[in-house]
XYZ file of C-alpha atoms in Angstrom:
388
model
C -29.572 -21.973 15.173
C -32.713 -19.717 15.105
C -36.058 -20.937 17.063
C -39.612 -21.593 16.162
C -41.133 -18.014 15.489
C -43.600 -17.028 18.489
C -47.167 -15.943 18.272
C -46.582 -11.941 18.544
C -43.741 -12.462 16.161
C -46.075 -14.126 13.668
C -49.033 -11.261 14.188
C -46.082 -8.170 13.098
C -45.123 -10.439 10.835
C -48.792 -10.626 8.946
C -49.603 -6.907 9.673
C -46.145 -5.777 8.216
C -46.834 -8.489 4.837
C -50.433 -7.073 4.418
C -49.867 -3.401 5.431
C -46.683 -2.189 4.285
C -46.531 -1.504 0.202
C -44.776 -3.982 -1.873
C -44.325 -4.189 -5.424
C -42.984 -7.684 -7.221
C -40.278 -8.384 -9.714
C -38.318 -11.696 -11.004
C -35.474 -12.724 -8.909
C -33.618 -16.384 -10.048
C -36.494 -16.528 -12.022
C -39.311 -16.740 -9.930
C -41.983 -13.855 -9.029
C -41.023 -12.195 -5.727
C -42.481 -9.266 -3.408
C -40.378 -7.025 -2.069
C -40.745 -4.025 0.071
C -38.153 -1.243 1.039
C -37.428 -0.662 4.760
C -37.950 3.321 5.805
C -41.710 2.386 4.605
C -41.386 -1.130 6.931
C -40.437 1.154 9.861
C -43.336 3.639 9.386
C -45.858 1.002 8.933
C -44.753 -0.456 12.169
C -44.490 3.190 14.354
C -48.162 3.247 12.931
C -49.635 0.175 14.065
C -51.539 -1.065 17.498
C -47.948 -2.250 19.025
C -46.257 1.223 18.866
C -49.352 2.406 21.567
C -49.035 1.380 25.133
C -52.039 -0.766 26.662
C -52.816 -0.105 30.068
C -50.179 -1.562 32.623
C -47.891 -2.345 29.271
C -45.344 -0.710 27.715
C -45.527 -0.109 23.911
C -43.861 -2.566 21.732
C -42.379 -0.094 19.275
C -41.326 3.270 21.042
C -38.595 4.854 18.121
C -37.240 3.499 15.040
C -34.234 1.860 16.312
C -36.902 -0.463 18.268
C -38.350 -1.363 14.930
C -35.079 -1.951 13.126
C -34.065 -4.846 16.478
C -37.224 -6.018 15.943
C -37.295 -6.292 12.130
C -33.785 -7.740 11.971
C -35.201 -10.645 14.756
C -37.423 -10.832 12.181
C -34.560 -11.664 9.396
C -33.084 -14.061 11.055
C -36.133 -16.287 11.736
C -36.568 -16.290 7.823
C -39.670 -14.354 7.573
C -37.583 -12.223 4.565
C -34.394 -11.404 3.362
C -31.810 -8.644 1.806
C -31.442 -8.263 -1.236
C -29.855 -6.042 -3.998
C -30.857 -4.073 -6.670
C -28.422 -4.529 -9.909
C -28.979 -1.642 -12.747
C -29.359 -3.766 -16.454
C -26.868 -2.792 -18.799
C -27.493 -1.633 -22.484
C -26.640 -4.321 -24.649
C -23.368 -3.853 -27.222
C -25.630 -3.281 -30.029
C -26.542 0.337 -28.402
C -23.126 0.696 -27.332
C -21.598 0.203 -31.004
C -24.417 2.107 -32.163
C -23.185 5.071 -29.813
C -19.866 5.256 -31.111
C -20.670 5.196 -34.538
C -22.546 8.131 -33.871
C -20.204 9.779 -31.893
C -17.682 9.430 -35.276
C -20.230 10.802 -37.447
C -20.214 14.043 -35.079
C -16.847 14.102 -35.223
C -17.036 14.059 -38.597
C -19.544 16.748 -39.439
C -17.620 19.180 -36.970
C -14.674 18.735 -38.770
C -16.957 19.731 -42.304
C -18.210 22.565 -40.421
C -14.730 24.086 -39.283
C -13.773 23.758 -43.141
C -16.854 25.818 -43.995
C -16.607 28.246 -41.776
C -13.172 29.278 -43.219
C -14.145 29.054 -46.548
C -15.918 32.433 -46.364
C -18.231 34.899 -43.594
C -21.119 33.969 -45.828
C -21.472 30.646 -44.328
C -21.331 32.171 -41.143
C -23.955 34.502 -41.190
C -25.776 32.155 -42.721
C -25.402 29.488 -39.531
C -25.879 32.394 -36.991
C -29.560 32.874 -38.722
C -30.052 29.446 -38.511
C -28.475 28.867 -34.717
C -31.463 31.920 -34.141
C -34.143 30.096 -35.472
C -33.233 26.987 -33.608
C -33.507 28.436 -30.464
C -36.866 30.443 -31.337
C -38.207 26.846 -32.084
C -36.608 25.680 -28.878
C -38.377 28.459 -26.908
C -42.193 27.802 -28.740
C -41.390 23.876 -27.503
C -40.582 25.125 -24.300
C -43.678 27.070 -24.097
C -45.925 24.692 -25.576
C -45.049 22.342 -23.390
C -45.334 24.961 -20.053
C -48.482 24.888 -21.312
C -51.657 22.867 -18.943
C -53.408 21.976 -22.048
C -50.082 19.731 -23.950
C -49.314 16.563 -22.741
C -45.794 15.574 -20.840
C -43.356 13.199 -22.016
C -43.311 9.663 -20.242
C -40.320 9.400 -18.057
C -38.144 6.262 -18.687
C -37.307 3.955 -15.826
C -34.310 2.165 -15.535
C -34.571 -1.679 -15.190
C -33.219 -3.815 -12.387
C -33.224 -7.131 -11.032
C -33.047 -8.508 -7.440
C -29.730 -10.414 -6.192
C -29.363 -12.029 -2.920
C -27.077 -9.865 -0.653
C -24.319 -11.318 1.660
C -24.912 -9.093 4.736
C -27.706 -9.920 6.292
C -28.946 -7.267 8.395
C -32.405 -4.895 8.350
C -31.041 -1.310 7.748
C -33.270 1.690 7.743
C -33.129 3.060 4.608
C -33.650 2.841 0.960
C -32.868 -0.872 1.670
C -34.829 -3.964 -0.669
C -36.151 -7.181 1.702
C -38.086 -9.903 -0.402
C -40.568 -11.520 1.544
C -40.094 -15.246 2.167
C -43.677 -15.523 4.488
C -46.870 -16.118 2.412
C -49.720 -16.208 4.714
C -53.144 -16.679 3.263
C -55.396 -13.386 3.474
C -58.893 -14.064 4.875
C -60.644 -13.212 2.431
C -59.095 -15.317 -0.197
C -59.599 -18.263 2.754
C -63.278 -17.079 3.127
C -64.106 -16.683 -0.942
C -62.427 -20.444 -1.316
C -64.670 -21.978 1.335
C -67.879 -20.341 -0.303
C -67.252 -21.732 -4.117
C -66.056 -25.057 -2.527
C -70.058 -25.061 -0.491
C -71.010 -24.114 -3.926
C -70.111 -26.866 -5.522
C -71.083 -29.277 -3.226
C -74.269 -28.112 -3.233
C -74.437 -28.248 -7.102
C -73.625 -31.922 -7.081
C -76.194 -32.652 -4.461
C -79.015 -31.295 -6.645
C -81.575 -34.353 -6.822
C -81.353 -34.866 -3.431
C -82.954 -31.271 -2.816
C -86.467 -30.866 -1.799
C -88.793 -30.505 -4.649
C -89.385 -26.957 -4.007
C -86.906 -25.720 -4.304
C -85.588 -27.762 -7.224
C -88.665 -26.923 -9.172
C -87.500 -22.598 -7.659
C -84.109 -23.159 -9.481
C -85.814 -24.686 -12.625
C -87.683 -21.161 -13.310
C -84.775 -19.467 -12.399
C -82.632 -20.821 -15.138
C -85.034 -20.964 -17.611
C -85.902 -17.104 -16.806
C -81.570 -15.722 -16.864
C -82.044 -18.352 -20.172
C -84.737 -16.205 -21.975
C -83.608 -12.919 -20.376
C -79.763 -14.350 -22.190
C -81.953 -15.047 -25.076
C -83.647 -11.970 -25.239
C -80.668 -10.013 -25.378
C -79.321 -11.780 -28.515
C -82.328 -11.081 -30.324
C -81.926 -7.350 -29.440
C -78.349 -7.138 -30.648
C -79.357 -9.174 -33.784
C -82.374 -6.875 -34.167
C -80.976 -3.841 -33.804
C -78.206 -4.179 -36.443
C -81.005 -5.526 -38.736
C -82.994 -2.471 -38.280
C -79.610 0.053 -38.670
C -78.677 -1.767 -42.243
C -82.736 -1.582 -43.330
C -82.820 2.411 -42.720
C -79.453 2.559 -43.693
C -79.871 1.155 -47.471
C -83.445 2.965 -47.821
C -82.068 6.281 -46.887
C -78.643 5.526 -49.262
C -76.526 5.565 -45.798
C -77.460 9.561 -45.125
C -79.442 8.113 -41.902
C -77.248 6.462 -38.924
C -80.467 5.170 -36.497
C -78.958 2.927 -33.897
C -81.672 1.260 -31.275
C -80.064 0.657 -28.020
C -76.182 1.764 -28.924
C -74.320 0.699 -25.592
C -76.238 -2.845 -25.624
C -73.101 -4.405 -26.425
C -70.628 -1.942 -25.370
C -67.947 -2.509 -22.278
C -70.327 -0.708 -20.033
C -72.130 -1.600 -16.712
C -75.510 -3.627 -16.940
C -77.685 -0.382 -16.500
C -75.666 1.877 -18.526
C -75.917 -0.436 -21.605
C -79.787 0.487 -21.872
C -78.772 4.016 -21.643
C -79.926 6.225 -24.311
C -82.973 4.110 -26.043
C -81.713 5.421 -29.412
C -79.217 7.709 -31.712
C -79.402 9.826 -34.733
C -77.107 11.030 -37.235
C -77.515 12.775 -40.491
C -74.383 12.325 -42.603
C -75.525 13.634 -46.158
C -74.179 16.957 -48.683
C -76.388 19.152 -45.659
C -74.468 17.789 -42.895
C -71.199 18.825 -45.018
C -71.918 22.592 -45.812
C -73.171 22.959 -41.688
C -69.231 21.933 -41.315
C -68.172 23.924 -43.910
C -70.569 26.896 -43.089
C -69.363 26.353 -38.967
C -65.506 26.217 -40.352
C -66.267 30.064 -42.549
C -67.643 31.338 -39.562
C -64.977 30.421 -37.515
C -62.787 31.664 -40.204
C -64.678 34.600 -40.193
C -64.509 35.137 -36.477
C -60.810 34.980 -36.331
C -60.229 37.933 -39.329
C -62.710 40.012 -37.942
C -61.085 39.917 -34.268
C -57.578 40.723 -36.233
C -58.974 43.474 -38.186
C -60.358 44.741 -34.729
C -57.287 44.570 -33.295
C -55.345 46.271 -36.401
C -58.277 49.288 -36.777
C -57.925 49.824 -33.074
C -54.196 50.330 -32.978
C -54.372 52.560 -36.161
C -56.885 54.586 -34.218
C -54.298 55.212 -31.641
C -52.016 56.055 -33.902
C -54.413 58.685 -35.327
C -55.217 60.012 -31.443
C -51.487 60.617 -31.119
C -50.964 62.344 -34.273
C -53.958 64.553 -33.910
C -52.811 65.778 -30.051
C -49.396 66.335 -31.780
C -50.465 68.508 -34.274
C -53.520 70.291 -32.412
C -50.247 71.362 -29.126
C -48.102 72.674 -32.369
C -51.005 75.091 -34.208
C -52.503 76.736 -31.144
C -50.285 79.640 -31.283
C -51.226 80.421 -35.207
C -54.827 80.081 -35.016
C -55.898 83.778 -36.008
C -53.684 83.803 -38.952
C -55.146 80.269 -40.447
C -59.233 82.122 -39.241
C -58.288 84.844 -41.716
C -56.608 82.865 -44.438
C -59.959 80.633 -44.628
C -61.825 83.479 -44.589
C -59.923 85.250 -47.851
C -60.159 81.609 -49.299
C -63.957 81.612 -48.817
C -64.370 85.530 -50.252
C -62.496 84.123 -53.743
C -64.628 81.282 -53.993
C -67.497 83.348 -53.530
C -66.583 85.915 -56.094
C -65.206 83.204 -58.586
C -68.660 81.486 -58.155
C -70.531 84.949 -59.128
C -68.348 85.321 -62.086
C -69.033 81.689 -63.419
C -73.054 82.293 -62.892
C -73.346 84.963 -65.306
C -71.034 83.897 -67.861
C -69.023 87.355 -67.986
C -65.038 88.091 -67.361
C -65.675 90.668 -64.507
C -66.521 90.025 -60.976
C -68.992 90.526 -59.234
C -68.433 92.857 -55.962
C -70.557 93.350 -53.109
C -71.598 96.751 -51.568
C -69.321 96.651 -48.288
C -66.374 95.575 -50.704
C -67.178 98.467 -52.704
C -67.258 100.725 -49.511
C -64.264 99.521 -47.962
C -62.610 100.343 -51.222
C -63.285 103.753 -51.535
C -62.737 104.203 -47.858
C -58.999 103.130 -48.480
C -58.736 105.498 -51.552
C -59.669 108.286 -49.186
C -57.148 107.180 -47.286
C -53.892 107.204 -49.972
C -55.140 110.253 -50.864
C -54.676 111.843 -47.492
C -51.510 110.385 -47.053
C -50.178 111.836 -50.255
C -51.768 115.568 -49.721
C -49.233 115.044 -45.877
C -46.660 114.013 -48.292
C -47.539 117.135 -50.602
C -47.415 119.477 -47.552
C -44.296 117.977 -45.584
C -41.904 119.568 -48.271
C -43.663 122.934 -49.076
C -43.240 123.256 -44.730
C -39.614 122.363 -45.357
C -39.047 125.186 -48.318
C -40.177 127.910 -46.363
């Protein structure tokens, strides 16, 4: 036999109900709160009775002091254990399972068959394995990405059971609360309406001033009710008028968020909107969609010219480190190649076979005949020396 709960019992009691987190769920088919007990404990180690007063020890000094207290608390019925049960699948999915499971079966057996039916097949599934995870790794990435949105994580349903042990554990624990008290401000917003109403019914026996104050009252939130039809009426009269003159190119709307789920100031907020849906609002979007078009191939062809550019950097330092060492002999080739073109453009300007020949071409000619015939007057005299 448990006793009446005392007055310090009944105070933790209403801190812990209105304090501590609780979430609700159907248990033998009635709505329930329950809470879990490590969150219990800290609520409690938080609260005014875990802090000594002076000449007083603290109520709550370590968690085993809250878990006595809490299971006192259990046994004069202010809530109870329960258990958490995991709903199954129903056989439906299960069946469903299995048939899928022999399908699998099934196509792995087709695939063994194939894949010794030729190396073909094979190479053809290796591609196709590769692809796979490519795709794999562009979901992965997308979805690393802060921009993409994440998949919703399922949560496993449960229901509540009463347990047969009952004792306050700390721990991942579920207690269902069996005390309800009233909160004082659902006491305190029940007394008002209640004065409310009595009031309301003693209307005629108000003084006249004030009865004749709440007569222009209502018939003021009346008109200002009123008024605000007649906008909303007026408004859509005025967007079909402009609407049918213009042949629906013009969109005017007076007052847009008067009727919208928005707060009392906000739906007089902007005084008006504009749009302009005819064949010029059309090319702007096509015209916006080129030049983003545009945009895009430029920045590519950037990108492309740039790298060829490099290419052509490398190239050039290649070739520039290779020809240093035979840079006289390509001087003197260019400047034979620039003596023939000279000479073949004299012969083309006058229209004859024969060239024409400058005066130091002329003289270093005749200086090299001197020269042969010096060397062949040594030659002459080298044997006539060797006779005698």
């Amino acid at each position: 036999e448990v006793g009446e709960p005392f007055k310090e019992e009944k105070a933790v009691a209403k801190y812990l109900r209105f304090n501590c987190p609780t979430k609700s769920t159907n248990m033998m088919g009635h709505r329930v709160d329950y809470f879990i007990a490590s969150k219990a404990v800290d609520c409690l180690l938080d609260s005014k009775w875990a802090k000594a007063k002076k000449g007083e020890e603290a109520l709550f000094t370590t968690r085993e002091s809250v878990v006595d207290y809490c299971n006192r608390l259990l046994k004069k019925q202010f809530f109870h254990r329960a258990l958490k049960v995991m709903k199954m699948k129903p056989d439906k999915d299960t069946k469903k399972e299995k048939e899928k499971g022999k399908a699998e079966s099934g196509k792995e057996e087709e695939k063994k068959s194939k894949k010794e039916s030729g190396k073909d097949e094979k190479t053809k599934k290796e591609k196709e394995k590769e692809k796979k995870k490519d795709g794999e790794k562009d979901e992965c990435k997308k979805d690393d990405t802060p921009g993409t949105p994440k998949k919703k994580e399922t949560k496993r349903k449960f229901k509540l059971e009463p347990h047969e042990d009952q004792v306050f554990l700390d721990g991942n624990e579920v207690y269902v609360w069996i005390y309800d008290p009233v909160h004082f401000k659902t006491f305190a917003m029940g007394l008002v309406l209640v004065i409310a109403v009595i009031a309301a019914t003693l209307f005629p026996l108000w003084p006249a001033e004030m009865r004749v104050g709440v007569y222009y009252l209502s018939v003021g939130a009346g008109c200002f009710v009123a008024s605000i039809l007649l906008l909303a009426v007026a408004r859509c009269i005025l967007f079909l008028i402009i609407w049918l003159i213009t042949g629906g190119r013009h969109h005017f709307w007076f007052l847009p968020n008067l009727t919208a789920d928005v707060g009392f100031i906000d739906s007089f907020r902007p005084l008006y909107t504009h749009e302009y849906k005819g064949p010029k609002a059309d090319l702007k979007k096509e015209e916006k969609a080129e030049s983003k078009k545009q945009q895009k191939y430029d920045s590519e062809e950037k990108s492309d010219s740039e790298k060829k550019e490099e290419e052509d950097g490398k190239t050039e330092v290649t070739r520039n480190s290779g020809t240093d060492g035979s840079g006289g002999e390509r001087h003197s080739d260019t400047d034979s190649d620039r003596r023939e073109d000279d000479r073949s453009q004299h012969s083309s300007g006058n229209g004859n076979d024969f060239e024409m020949i400058t005066k130091e071409e002329l003289e270093q000619q005749t200086d090299e005949g001197d020269c042969e015939e010096e060397e062949e007057e040594d030659t002459e005299s080298g044997p006539s020396h060797g006779k005698s």
